[in-house]
Amino acid sequence: YLVALSRTQTPSILSLSRQNLPNLENSTIEHASKGGYVVHELQGEDLTIVSSGSEVSIALEAAQKLIAQGIKTRVVSLPCWSVFDSQPEEYRLSVLRSGAPILSVEALTTAGWAKYSHEQFGLFGWGASGPYKKVYEKYGLTGDNIAAIGKKTSEFYKKKGGEVISPLVKAF
């Protein structure tokens, strides 16, 4: 909120949730003010899951399930694309780095996430109503399902072979 209130050159939006969400250990004003940051860090990762808002806690749950299966998984929170894009390249590439596939998870849509991830999971429409946990379960936005998708993503890129380059690295 501090960043949104202090920015004078761009519009801001405060997107609030009715969900009872956990406080994330690595979430700080300093980290959020960069538009994106690592919530759960591991070296030599097999997968990075990137998401924003309420989906970050689902990504963390999926990561723990994957780690239990021997799949090293990092988690990144990307609450503001435009602020993240304005950070120095070195910082952006330290958050969404090369070396392992990046899977984005977003309840709203997959649109726009290809810039930040190799694979995208999200909903393709509107219309479901009800308690969020039941709606999320119906559409696969659960730690178990994201872990299954993350495992498939990691296995796919391992079979493909070769170095996995960050989606932020572009020719032009």
mmCIF file of C-alpha atoms in Angstrom, residues 1-14:
data_model
loop_
_atom_site.group_PDB
_atom_site.id
_atom_site.type_symbol
_atom_site.label_atom_id
_atom_site.label_comp_id
_atom_site.label_asym_id
_atom_site.label_seq_id
_atom_site.Cartn_x
_atom_site.Cartn_y
_atom_site.Cartn_z
ATOM 1 C CA TYR A 1 0.000 0.000 0.000
ATOM 2 C CA LEU A 2 2.886 2.333 0.794
ATOM 3 C CA VAL A 3 4.254 1.956 -2.742
ATOM 4 C CA ALA A 4 0.837 2.610 -4.308
ATOM 5 C CA LEU A 5 0.296 5.715 -2.199
ATOM 6 C CA SER A 6 3.783 7.097 -2.828
ATOM 7 C CA ARG A 7 3.874 6.626 -6.628
ATOM 8 C CA THR A 8 3.050 9.908 -8.316
ATOM 9 C CA GLN A 9 3.933 9.077 -11.945
ATOM 10 C CA THR A 10 1.679 6.049 -12.486
ATOM 11 C CA PRO A 11 -1.787 4.887 -11.505
ATOM 12 C CA SER A 12 -2.139 2.317 -8.727
ATOM 13 C CA ILE A 13 -4.823 -0.079 -7.648
ATOM 14 C CA LEU A 14 -5.382 -1.717 -4.305
#
